[in-house]
Coordinates of C-alpha atoms in Angstrom, one line a residue:
Chain A
M1 CA 14.7 -28.0 -4.7
E2 CA 15.9 -24.9 -6.8
A3 CA 12.7 -23.2 -6.7
Q4 CA 12.7 -23.9 -3.2
A5 CA 16.2 -22.1 -2.3
H6 CA 14.9 -19.0 -4.3
R7 CA 11.7 -18.9 -2.3
D8 CA 13.8 -19.4 0.8
Q9 CA 16.4 -17.0 -0.2
E10 CA 13.7 -14.3 -1.3
E11 CA 11.6 -15.2 2.3
A12 CA 14.8 -14.1 4.3
R13 CA 15.5 -10.9 2.0
I14 CA 12.1 -9.9 2.8
N15 CA 12.2 -10.4 6.6
Q16 CA 15.6 -8.7 6.5
T17 CA 14.8 -5.5 4.3
L18 CA 10.9 -4.5 5.1
A19 CA 10.5 -1.5 6.9
L20 CA 6.9 -1.8 6.7
K21 CA 4.7 -2.4 9.6
I22 CA 2.6 -5.2 8.5
D23 CA 1.0 -7.1 11.8
L24 CA 0.1 -10.1 9.9
K25 CA -1.5 -11.4 12.8
Q26 CA -4.2 -8.9 13.1
Q27 CA -5.1 -9.1 9.4
Q28 CA -8.6 -9.6 10.0
H29 CA -10.4 -7.3 8.9
F30 CA -13.8 -7.6 7.1
P31 CA -16.6 -5.3 6.6
K32 CA -19.6 -6.2 9.3
K33 CA -22.6 -7.7 7.3
L34 CA -23.2 -8.0 3.6
E35 CA -26.4 -6.1 4.1
Q36 CA -24.6 -3.0 5.4
V37 CA -22.5 -3.1 2.0
E38 CA -23.3 0.5 0.0
T39 CA -21.6 3.1 -1.7
K40 CA -22.0 7.0 -1.5
E41 CA -22.4 8.8 -4.7
N42 CA -21.6 12.0 -2.5
D43 CA -18.8 13.4 -0.6
S44 CA -20.1 11.3 2.5
S45 CA -17.6 8.0 2.0
P46 CA -16.2 7.0 5.3
P47 CA -12.6 8.3 5.8
L48 CA -9.8 7.6 3.5
H49 CA -7.6 6.3 6.3
E50 CA -9.7 3.4 7.1
V51 CA -8.2 1.8 3.8
E52 CA -5.0 1.5 5.6
T53 CA -6.5 -0.3 8.5
I54 CA -8.0 -3.1 5.8
L55 CA -4.3 -3.1 4.1
H56 CA -2.4 -2.8 7.2
Y57 CA -0.3 -0.6 5.2
K58 CA 0.1 3.3 6.2
F59 CA 0.8 6.0 3.5
K60 CA 2.3 9.0 5.0
N61 CA 1.5 11.2 2.0
K62 CA -2.1 10.3 0.8
H63 CA -2.3 11.6 -2.3
L64 CA -1.7 8.4 -4.3
L65 CA -4.1 6.7 -1.9
E66 CA -6.7 9.5 -2.3
K67 CA -6.2 8.9 -6.1
A68 CA -6.9 5.2 -6.0
F69 CA -10.0 5.5 -4.6
T70 CA -11.1 8.6 -7.1
H71 CA -13.5 7.8 -10.2
S72 CA -13.4 10.5 -12.9
T73 CA -17.0 11.1 -12.5
Y74 CA -15.9 12.3 -9.0
C75 CA -13.1 14.7 -10.0
G76 CA -14.2 15.6 -13.2
E77 CA -11.0 15.2 -14.4
N78 CA -8.7 12.2 -15.5
S79 CA -5.8 13.6 -14.4
L80 CA -6.8 12.9 -10.3
S81 CA -8.7 9.5 -11.1
Y82 CA -7.4 6.0 -10.8
E83 CA -7.1 5.1 -14.2
R84 CA -3.6 5.4 -14.5
L85 CA -2.9 3.7 -11.2
E86 CA -5.2 0.6 -12.3
Y87 CA -3.0 0.6 -15.2
V88 CA -0.1 -0.1 -13.5
G89 CA -1.5 -1.8 -10.9
D90 CA -2.7 -4.4 -13.1
A91 CA 0.6 -5.1 -14.6
V92 CA 2.1 -5.7 -10.9
L93 CA -0.8 -8.0 -10.1
N94 CA -0.2 -10.2 -13.1
L95 CA 3.6 -10.6 -12.8
L96 CA 2.8 -11.2 -8.6
I97 CA 0.7 -14.3 -9.6
S98 CA 2.7 -15.4 -12.3
K99 CA 5.6 -15.6 -9.8
E100 CA 3.7 -17.4 -7.4
Q101 CA 2.4 -19.8 -9.5
F102 CA 5.8 -20.8 -11.2
F103 CA 7.1 -21.7 -7.9
L104 CA 4.2 -23.6 -6.5
Y105 CA 3.5 -25.5 -9.3
P106 CA 6.8 -26.3 -11.0
N107 CA 5.0 -29.1 -13.2
L108 CA 2.1 -26.6 -14.5
Q109 CA 2.6 -25.6 -18.4
P110 CA 1.9 -22.1 -19.2
G111 CA -1.5 -22.9 -20.9
H112 CA -2.8 -23.9 -17.4
L113 CA -0.8 -21.5 -15.9
T114 CA -2.6 -18.8 -18.0
R115 CA -5.8 -20.1 -17.0
L116 CA -5.2 -20.4 -13.4
R117 CA -3.8 -16.6 -13.6
A118 CA -6.7 -15.5 -15.1
V119 CA -9.2 -16.6 -12.9
N120 CA -7.3 -14.8 -10.0
V121 CA -6.8 -11.8 -11.5
D122 CA -10.4 -11.2 -13.2
A123 CA -12.8 -8.5 -13.0
E124 CA -14.8 -11.2 -10.8
K125 CA -12.2 -12.3 -8.6
L126 CA -10.9 -8.4 -7.8
A127 CA -14.4 -7.2 -7.3
R128 CA -15.0 -10.3 -4.7
A129 CA -11.8 -9.1 -3.1
A130 CA -13.1 -5.5 -2.4
V131 CA -16.4 -6.5 -1.2
K132 CA -15.0 -8.9 1.0
H133 CA -12.8 -6.3 2.6
G134 CA -15.4 -3.5 2.2
L135 CA -13.1 -1.4 -0.3
H136 CA -15.9 -0.2 -2.2
R137 CA -17.1 1.8 0.3
Y138 CA -14.4 4.5 0.0
L139 CA -15.0 4.6 -3.9
R140 CA -15.5 8.4 -4.6
H141 CA -17.7 8.5 -7.3
K142 CA -20.7 9.8 -9.2
K143 CA -22.1 6.7 -10.7
P144 CA -26.0 6.8 -10.1
L145 CA -26.2 2.9 -10.5
L146 CA -23.2 1.6 -9.3
G147 CA -24.6 1.1 -5.6
E148 CA -27.2 -1.1 -7.1
Q149 CA -24.8 -3.2 -9.2
I150 CA -22.7 -3.4 -6.2
Q151 CA -25.8 -5.0 -4.2
E152 CA -26.6 -7.2 -7.0
F153 CA -23.0 -8.4 -7.2
T154 CA -23.1 -9.1 -3.5
K155 CA -26.0 -11.1 -3.8
A156 CA -25.1 -13.4 -6.7
I157 CA -21.4 -14.3 -5.4
A158 CA -23.1 -15.9 -2.4
E159 CA -24.3 -18.5 -4.9
Y160 CA -20.9 -19.3 -5.9
P161 CA -18.3 -19.6 -3.0
L162 CA -15.1 -19.3 -5.2
H163 CA -15.6 -18.2 -8.8
S164 CA -18.4 -17.9 -10.9
N165 CA -16.3 -18.5 -14.2
G166 CA -18.5 -15.9 -16.1
L167 CA -21.7 -16.5 -14.9
I168 CA -22.5 -13.3 -13.1
D169 CA -21.6 -9.7 -13.8
A170 CA -19.0 -8.0 -11.9
P171 CA -18.9 -4.3 -11.3
K172 CA -15.5 -3.3 -13.0
N173 CA -15.3 -0.2 -11.0
L174 CA -14.6 -2.6 -7.7
A175 CA -12.1 -4.6 -9.8
D176 CA -10.8 -0.9 -10.7
I177 CA -9.7 -0.2 -7.4
V178 CA -7.8 -2.7 -6.3
E179 CA -6.0 -2.8 -9.1
S180 CA -5.4 1.1 -8.3
T181 CA -4.5 0.6 -4.7
I182 CA -2.1 -2.1 -5.9
G183 CA -0.6 0.4 -8.2
A184 CA -0.4 3.0 -5.3
V185 CA 1.2 0.6 -2.7
F186 CA 3.8 -0.5 -5.7
I187 CA 4.9 3.0 -6.3
Y188 CA 4.5 4.3 -2.7
C189 CA 7.0 1.7 -1.4
N190 CA 9.4 2.4 -4.3
F191 CA 8.7 -0.5 -6.7
S192 CA 9.0 -3.5 -4.3
I193 CA 6.8 -6.3 -5.4
D194 CA 7.6 -8.2 -2.5
I195 CA 6.2 -5.5 -0.2
V196 CA 2.8 -5.3 -2.7
W197 CA 2.8 -9.4 -2.3
K198 CA 2.5 -9.0 1.8
V199 CA 0.0 -6.5 1.4
F200 CA -2.4 -8.2 -1.4
G201 CA -1.5 -11.7 -1.2
K202 CA -3.9 -12.0 1.9
L203 CA -6.3 -9.6 0.7
L204 CA -6.9 -11.7 -2.5
E205 CA -7.6 -15.2 -0.6
P206 CA -8.9 -17.5 -1.1
I207 CA -6.4 -17.8 -4.5
I208 CA -7.6 -20.1 -6.7
D209 CA -5.5 -23.3 -7.5
P210 CA -5.2 -26.0 -9.6
D211 CA -7.7 -28.1 -7.4
T212 CA -10.2 -25.6 -7.2
V213 CA -9.9 -24.0 -10.8
Q214 CA -12.8 -25.0 -13.1
K215 CA -12.6 -24.5 -16.9
H216 CA -14.8 -21.8 -18.6
P217 CA -18.1 -23.2 -19.5
V218 CA -17.9 -21.9 -23.1
T219 CA -14.3 -23.8 -23.2
E220 CA -15.4 -26.9 -21.8
L221 CA -18.5 -27.2 -24.0
H222 CA -16.3 -26.5 -27.1
E223 CA -13.8 -29.1 -26.0
M224 CA -16.7 -31.8 -25.1
C225 CA -18.3 -31.5 -28.5
Q226 CA -14.6 -31.6 -30.2
K227 CA -13.8 -34.7 -28.5
K228 CA -17.3 -36.2 -29.0
N229 CA -17.1 -35.1 -32.8
L230 CA -20.4 -33.2 -32.4
N231 CA -21.7 -29.7 -33.9
L232 CA -21.9 -26.8 -31.6
Q233 CA -24.0 -23.7 -32.4
F234 CA -24.8 -20.6 -30.4
I235 CA -27.9 -19.1 -31.7
D236 CA -28.0 -15.4 -30.6
L237 CA -31.3 -14.3 -29.7
W238 CA -30.1 -11.5 -27.3
K239 CA -31.7 -8.4 -28.8
E240 CA -34.9 -10.3 -29.5
S241 CA -35.4 -12.0 -26.0
M242 CA -32.0 -11.1 -24.0
S243 CA -31.3 -14.8 -24.4
V244 CA -28.7 -17.1 -26.5
N245 CA -29.5 -20.6 -27.4
V246 CA -27.1 -23.6 -27.7
L247 CA -27.9 -26.5 -30.3
I248 CA -25.7 -29.7 -30.6
N249 CA -26.1 -31.5 -33.7
K250 CA -29.0 -29.5 -34.4
K251 CA -31.0 -30.3 -31.0
F252 CA -31.7 -27.6 -28.3
V253 CA -29.6 -28.0 -25.2
G254 CA -29.3 -25.4 -23.5
R255 CA -30.4 -21.3 -23.1
G256 CA -28.7 -18.4 -21.1
I257 CA -30.5 -15.3 -20.3
Y258 CA -28.9 -12.3 -18.6
G259 CA -30.3 -8.3 -19.7
S260 CA -27.2 -6.4 -19.3
K261 CA -24.6 -8.2 -20.9
K262 CA -24.8 -10.7 -23.7
E263 CA -21.3 -12.2 -23.2
I264 CA -23.1 -13.5 -19.6
A265 CA -26.2 -14.7 -21.5
H266 CA -23.5 -16.6 -23.8
N267 CA -21.8 -18.3 -20.8
R268 CA -24.8 -19.2 -19.1
A269 CA -26.3 -20.9 -22.1
A270 CA -23.0 -22.9 -22.2
K271 CA -23.2 -24.0 -18.8
D272 CA -27.0 -25.0 -19.3
A273 CA -26.0 -27.0 -22.1
L274 CA -23.2 -28.7 -19.9
E275 CA -25.4 -29.4 -17.5
N276 CA -28.5 -30.9 -19.9
F277 CA -25.5 -32.5 -22.2
E278 CA -26.2 -36.0 -20.8
R279 CA -30.1 -35.9 -20.5
V280 CA -30.8 -34.4 -23.6
L281 CA -28.1 -36.3 -25.9
G282 CA -27.8 -39.5 -24.3
I283 CA -23.9 -39.2 -24.3
S284 CA -21.7 -39.4 -21.2
T285 CA -19.8 -36.3 -20.1
S286 CA -17.1 -38.4 -18.5
T287 CA -14.2 -36.8 -19.6
N288 CA -15.4 -33.3 -18.3
K289 CA -13.8 -33.2 -15.0
D290 CA -10.5 -32.8 -15.5
A291 CA -9.8 -29.2 -14.5
L292 CA -5.9 -28.8 -14.7
E293 CA -4.0 -32.0 -15.4
L294 CA -0.4 -31.9 -14.1
E295 CA 2.5 -33.2 -16.5
D296 CA 3.5 -36.6 -16.6
Chain B
M1 CA 7.6 16.4 -9.1
E2 CA 6.4 13.6 -6.6
A3 CA 6.8 11.0 -9.5
Q4 CA 10.3 12.6 -10.1
A5 CA 11.3 12.0 -6.5
H6 CA 10.3 8.5 -6.8
R7 CA 12.4 7.9 -9.7
D8 CA 15.2 9.6 -8.0
Q9 CA 15.3 7.6 -5.1
E10 CA 15.1 4.5 -7.0
E11 CA 17.9 5.7 -9.2
A12 CA 20.0 5.6 -5.8
R13 CA 18.7 2.7 -4.3
I14 CA 20.0 0.7 -7.6
N15 CA 23.1 2.0 -7.6
Q16 CA 23.7 1.4 -4.2
T17 CA 22.3 -2.5 -4.0
L18 CA 23.4 -3.3 -7.4
A19 CA 25.9 -6.1 -7.2
L20 CA 25.8 -6.3 -10.4
K21 CA 28.8 -6.2 -13.2
I22 CA 27.1 -4.4 -15.7
D23 CA 29.9 -1.8 -17.9
L24 CA 27.1 0.0 -19.8
K25 CA 29.9 2.0 -21.6
Q26 CA 30.7 -1.4 -23.2
Q27 CA 27.4 -2.3 -24.2
Q28 CA 27.6 -2.6 -27.7
H29 CA 27.2 -5.7 -28.9
F30 CA 25.9 -6.7 -32.2
P31 CA 26.2 -10.0 -34.5
K32 CA 28.6 -8.9 -37.5
K33 CA 26.3 -8.7 -40.5
L34 CA 22.5 -9.8 -41.3
E35 CA 23.9 -11.8 -44.1
Q36 CA 25.6 -13.8 -41.4
V37 CA 22.8 -14.5 -39.4
E38 CA 21.5 -18.1 -38.8
T39 CA 20.3 -20.4 -36.6
K40 CA 21.6 -24.2 -36.1
E41 CA 19.1 -27.1 -35.9
N42 CA 21.3 -29.2 -34.1
D43 CA 23.9 -29.6 -31.2
S44 CA 26.1 -26.7 -32.7
S45 CA 24.9 -23.7 -31.9
P46 CA 27.6 -21.3 -30.4
P47 CA 28.5 -21.5 -26.8
L48 CA 26.0 -20.2 -24.4
H49 CA 28.1 -18.3 -22.3
E50 CA 28.4 -15.4 -25.3
V51 CA 24.8 -14.7 -24.1
E52 CA 26.1 -13.3 -21.0
T53 CA 28.5 -10.9 -22.8
I54 CA 25.5 -9.8 -24.9
L55 CA 23.4 -9.0 -21.6
H56 CA 26.2 -8.1 -19.6
Y57 CA 25.1 -10.2 -17.1
K58 CA 26.7 -13.6 -15.7
F59 CA 24.8 -16.8 -14.4
K60 CA 27.3 -18.6 -12.2
N61 CA 24.6 -21.1 -12.0
K62 CA 24.1 -21.7 -16.4
H63 CA 20.6 -23.8 -15.5
L64 CA 18.5 -21.2 -16.1
L65 CA 20.2 -19.7 -18.8
E66 CA 20.5 -23.1 -20.6
K67 CA 16.8 -23.3 -20.4
A68 CA 15.9 -19.9 -21.8
F69 CA 17.6 -21.1 -24.9
T70 CA 15.9 -24.4 -25.1
H71 CA 13.1 -25.1 -27.3
S72 CA 10.8 -28.5 -27.0
T73 CA 11.6 -29.8 -29.9
Y74 CA 15.3 -30.0 -29.0
C75 CA 14.8 -31.8 -25.5
G76 CA 11.7 -33.7 -26.2
E77 CA 10.7 -32.8 -22.6
N78 CA 8.9 -29.4 -21.5
S79 CA 10.4 -29.6 -18.3
L80 CA 13.4 -28.5 -19.9
S81 CA 12.5 -26.0 -22.0
Y82 CA 11.9 -22.3 -22.2
E83 CA 8.1 -22.0 -22.1
R84 CA 7.3 -21.2 -18.2
L85 CA 10.4 -19.0 -18.0
E86 CA 8.8 -17.1 -21.1
Y87 CA 5.5 -17.0 -18.9
V88 CA 7.3 -15.4 -16.2
G89 CA 9.2 -12.9 -18.7
D90 CA 6.2 -11.9 -20.2
A91 CA 4.6 -10.7 -17.0
V92 CA 8.1 -8.8 -15.8
L93 CA 8.4 -6.9 -19.3
N94 CA 4.7 -6.1 -19.1
L95 CA 5.4 -4.2 -15.7
L96 CA 8.8 -3.1 -16.7
I97 CA 7.3 -1.1 -20.0
S98 CA 4.1 0.2 -17.7
K99 CA 6.1 1.6 -15.0
E100 CA 8.7 3.1 -17.3
Q101 CA 5.7 4.8 -19.3
F102 CA 4.0 5.7 -16.4
F103 CA 6.5 8.0 -15.3
L104 CA 7.8 9.1 -18.6
Y105 CA 4.4 10.0 -19.8
P106 CA 2.1 11.4 -16.7
N107 CA -0.3 12.7 -18.8
L108 CA -0.8 9.7 -21.2
Q109 CA -4.2 7.8 -20.4
P110 CA -4.6 4.1 -20.2
G111 CA -6.0 3.6 -23.7
H112 CA -2.8 5.6 -25.0
L113 CA -0.3 3.9 -22.7
T114 CA -2.0 0.4 -23.3
R115 CA -1.0 1.2 -27.5
L116 CA 2.5 2.1 -26.5
R117 CA 2.8 -0.8 -24.4
A118 CA 1.6 -3.2 -26.8
V119 CA 4.2 -2.3 -29.7
N120 CA 7.0 -2.4 -27.2
V121 CA 6.5 -6.0 -26.0
D122 CA 4.9 -7.7 -29.0
A123 CA 6.2 -10.5 -31.1
E124 CA 7.7 -8.0 -33.8
K125 CA 9.5 -5.8 -31.5
L126 CA 11.2 -8.4 -29.3
A127 CA 11.9 -10.7 -32.3
R128 CA 13.9 -7.8 -33.7
A129 CA 15.9 -7.2 -30.7
A130 CA 16.5 -11.1 -30.8
V131 CA 18.0 -10.5 -34.5
K132 CA 19.7 -6.9 -33.6
H133 CA 21.7 -8.6 -30.6
G134 CA 22.1 -12.0 -32.2
L135 CA 20.3 -13.9 -29.3
H136 CA 18.6 -16.1 -32.0
R137 CA 22.1 -17.8 -32.9
Y138 CA 22.0 -19.4 -29.3
L139 CA 18.4 -20.9 -29.5
R140 CA 18.7 -24.9 -29.6
H141 CA 15.8 -26.4 -31.3
K142 CA 14.9 -28.8 -34.0
K143 CA 12.4 -26.7 -36.0
P144 CA 13.5 -27.5 -39.7
L145 CA 11.9 -23.9 -41.2
L146 CA 12.8 -22.0 -38.5
G147 CA 16.0 -21.1 -39.9
E148 CA 14.3 -19.8 -43.0
Q149 CA 11.4 -17.8 -41.1
I150 CA 14.5 -15.9 -39.4
Q151 CA 16.1 -15.1 -42.8
E152 CA 12.7 -13.8 -44.2
F153 CA 12.3 -12.0 -41.0
T154 CA 15.5 -10.2 -40.9
K155 CA 14.9 -9.1 -44.7
A156 CA 11.5 -7.9 -44.1
I157 CA 12.6 -5.5 -41.0
A158 CA 14.8 -4.0 -43.0
E159 CA 11.8 -1.8 -44.6
Y160 CA 10.1 -0.8 -41.5
P161 CA 13.3 0.4 -39.3
L162 CA 10.8 0.9 -36.3
H163 CA 7.9 -1.1 -36.0
S164 CA 5.6 -2.6 -39.1
N165 CA 2.9 -2.7 -37.2
G166 CA 1.2 -5.9 -38.1
L167 CA 2.4 -6.3 -41.6
I168 CA 5.0 -8.4 -41.3
D169 CA 5.2 -11.9 -39.8
A170 CA 7.7 -12.6 -36.7
P171 CA 9.0 -16.0 -35.8
K172 CA 7.6 -16.2 -32.1
N173 CA 10.2 -18.4 -31.4
L174 CA 12.5 -15.5 -31.5
A175 CA 10.2 -13.5 -28.8
D176 CA 9.8 -16.4 -26.6
I177 CA 13.7 -16.5 -26.3
V178 CA 13.7 -12.6 -25.1
E179 CA 10.8 -13.3 -22.8
S180 CA 12.4 -16.8 -21.5
T181 CA 15.7 -14.7 -20.6
I182 CA 14.0 -11.9 -19.1
G183 CA 12.5 -14.6 -16.6
A184 CA 15.6 -16.2 -15.9
V185 CA 17.7 -12.9 -14.9
F186 CA 14.4 -12.0 -13.1
I187 CA 14.4 -15.6 -11.0
Y188 CA 18.4 -15.7 -11.1
C189 CA 18.7 -12.4 -9.7
N190 CA 16.5 -13.1 -6.6
F191 CA 13.3 -11.1 -8.6
S192 CA 14.6 -7.5 -8.9
I193 CA 12.7 -6.0 -11.4
D194 CA 15.4 -3.1 -11.7
I195 CA 18.3 -5.4 -12.4
V196 CA 16.1 -6.8 -15.1
W197 CA 15.4 -3.5 -16.4
K198 CA 19.2 -2.7 -16.4
V199 CA 19.9 -5.9 -18.5
F200 CA 16.8 -5.5 -20.7
G201 CA 16.3 -2.0 -20.9
K202 CA 18.8 -1.2 -23.4
L203 CA 18.4 -4.4 -25.2
L204 CA 15.1 -3.2 -26.3
E205 CA 16.1 0.0 -27.5
P206 CA 14.8 1.8 -29.6
I207 CA 11.8 1.9 -27.3
I208 CA 8.7 3.2 -29.2
D209 CA 7.3 6.6 -27.6
P210 CA 4.4 8.7 -28.4
D211 CA 6.1 10.2 -31.1
T212 CA 7.2 7.4 -32.7
V213 CA 4.1 5.0 -32.0
Q214 CA 1.7 4.5 -35.0
K215 CA -1.9 3.5 -34.7
H216 CA -2.6 -0.2 -36.3
P217 CA -3.8 0.1 -39.6
V218 CA -6.9 -1.9 -39.0
T219 CA -7.5 0.3 -36.1
E220 CA -6.8 3.7 -37.9
L221 CA -9.2 2.3 -40.9
H222 CA -12.1 1.7 -38.7
E223 CA -11.7 4.9 -37.3
M224 CA -11.6 6.9 -40.3
C225 CA -14.6 4.9 -42.0
Q226 CA -16.4 5.8 -38.6
K227 CA -15.8 9.5 -38.6
K228 CA -16.4 9.8 -41.9
N229 CA -19.7 7.6 -41.6
L230 CA -18.6 4.9 -44.3
N231 CA -19.6 1.5 -44.5
L232 CA -16.4 -0.9 -44.4
Q233 CA -16.0 -4.4 -45.2
F234 CA -13.2 -6.6 -44.9
I235 CA -13.9 -9.5 -47.9
D236 CA -11.8 -12.8 -46.6
L237 CA -10.8 -14.2 -49.9
W238 CA -7.6 -15.7 -47.8
K239 CA -8.7 -19.6 -48.8
E240 CA -9.2 -18.7 -52.7
S241 CA -6.1 -16.6 -53.2
M242 CA -3.9 -15.7 -50.0
S243 CA -5.6 -12.2 -50.2
V244 CA -8.1 -10.1 -48.4
N245 CA -10.1 -7.2 -50.1
V246 CA -11.1 -4.1 -48.6
L247 CA -14.5 -2.5 -49.7
I248 CA -15.6 1.0 -48.9
N249 CA -19.4 2.0 -49.6
K250 CA -19.1 -1.0 -51.6
K251 CA -16.0 0.5 -53.5
F252 CA -12.7 -1.5 -53.8
V253 CA -10.2 0.3 -52.0
G254 CA -7.5 -1.9 -51.1
R255 CA -6.0 -5.7 -51.2
G256 CA -3.5 -7.5 -49.1
I257 CA -1.9 -10.5 -49.6
Y258 CA 0.4 -13.1 -47.3
G259 CA 0.2 -16.7 -47.6
S260 CA 1.4 -18.0 -44.1
K261 CA -0.9 -15.9 -42.0
K262 CA -4.5 -14.5 -42.7
E263 CA -4.0 -12.0 -40.4
I264 CA -1.3 -10.2 -42.1
A265 CA -3.0 -10.4 -44.8
H266 CA -6.0 -8.7 -43.2
N267 CA -3.7 -5.7 -42.1
R268 CA -1.9 -5.3 -45.2
A269 CA -5.4 -4.8 -47.0
A270 CA -6.3 -2.4 -44.4
K271 CA -2.6 -0.4 -45.0
D272 CA -3.0 -0.8 -48.6
A273 CA -6.8 0.8 -48.4
L274 CA -5.6 3.9 -46.1
E275 CA -2.8 4.8 -48.7
N276 CA -5.5 4.6 -51.7
F277 CA -8.2 5.7 -49.5
E278 CA -8.1 9.7 -51.0
R279 CA -7.2 8.9 -54.7
V280 CA -9.9 6.3 -54.7
L281 CA -13.1 8.0 -52.7
G282 CA -11.9 11.3 -53.0
I283 CA -12.4 12.0 -49.4
S284 CA -9.3 13.7 -47.6
T285 CA -7.7 11.7 -44.9
S286 CA -6.6 14.8 -43.0
T287 CA -7.5 13.4 -39.4
N288 CA -5.3 10.4 -39.5
K289 CA -2.5 11.8 -38.5
D290 CA -3.2 11.6 -34.8
A291 CA -0.7 9.0 -33.3
L292 CA -1.1 9.7 -29.4
E293 CA -2.8 12.7 -28.3
L294 CA -1.6 13.7 -24.7
E295 CA -4.2 15.0 -22.3
D296 CA -5.2 19.1 -22.2

């Protein structure tokens, strides 16, 4: 009630004071097809003003926008690249998601809010938004492998419509440019978090909510073994075979393999163990469905 | 230049639009003496409206303010306690410090900004602000040991005028109420981060800056050993003797003892090792002074 009153007041205030020309009705801007996704390793990125069309937000002075899309490998100087904007944008996004969720879920306790925020601001979530809206095409960089990594990521997310929860590797640079662009808009619009949310709230859809959020597989496996009083071990064979094994009460229950990051092999091992749990151990997993439990 | 223009604009905007009655000239409100510091474990906390005098900020509806100072042990219900406000306040503070530092230190890279932000928002820093301004006296709780912990903390900080960098144990609840109060003001004032900063910027002084920040002793010791190609080991004897030992190239160089938290024993061991480094190992520590290096 009180929360609703606050939201109404806020809404009214935004609508009165926003001098921003955002036509939300037109906000349907996606890259043509995933096959066409590519990044340039040279100067021939498409013109940056197209980003303004994607954002429905105009920078009269393009300086901040240019910075937001410039990786240090491109300009050779940290003072001209996006890192500092990314740092600020990260904090802005964190606040925006916290604020939204505080009012949307008045009975959700901080532990659950924290998980819900984490999956909405992590590298995978932001990289997905970058690819979905084609923002990666404007990143100016000289990282020879990045184009390929983006291609791989784009294929990988097709398997996980919402979020993989740690099972795929998101190119950090894609998440970075979403954060740096948030930072750029925040500074350019004179620090209005309302304007930033108007610009990026839609861009980050679908926002993961208490119904769609999933536990991280490693957390879920730990909790499951604790509840059922089972001994859980992760066996790190990453150096030898790019793999991590899971033993529960000394029984082999799952394996994860991933070459370029041990953490992902670890997460995949947990996921595999969860899938094999009932079959291998003969123990029901009936309690593992609860995503976020509301209070009361 | 551009940053300065933004700051000027912002300043003008705040001064025009703030309907807030803050008389900054009067902002000198401290508890009388440290010996008088105490918290109540019952209903007899001093009246909460005094907090408004400390903050120089008035809540017409006291509901949020009350919540901000209510621990779940007091009300027995999570829905009436400060945890959710604290969650939001934490994100607000993080953004505010990020934003301030972004403009104050235009050449500082994210790695250094991160450390600088961390020491300005961590539990010790916020607990110090709570005690300095006497906010802890208004916390309503039923934690029998908290009063004593606050007394100990108050004595401990006297040894470290600015920040101990991990050597003392800050009662988390003290930091919590600073964050929950930030959350309460943020919501009450309709989400203006400018107003929150007006209220809390002064309260959090002295803000730690690149000249006064210190490396965390564990980081410093790791870096030192890496630079000088020395083998560093922490030997965990906490269960046996509440202590952690440091060996460098198999030589005993330092020990940390702390009963109630292993992490602090660990940090103290690193600090001790740094102090004994030259004497025990006969190797100069000349490179360990650099706090935060500015770019260029």
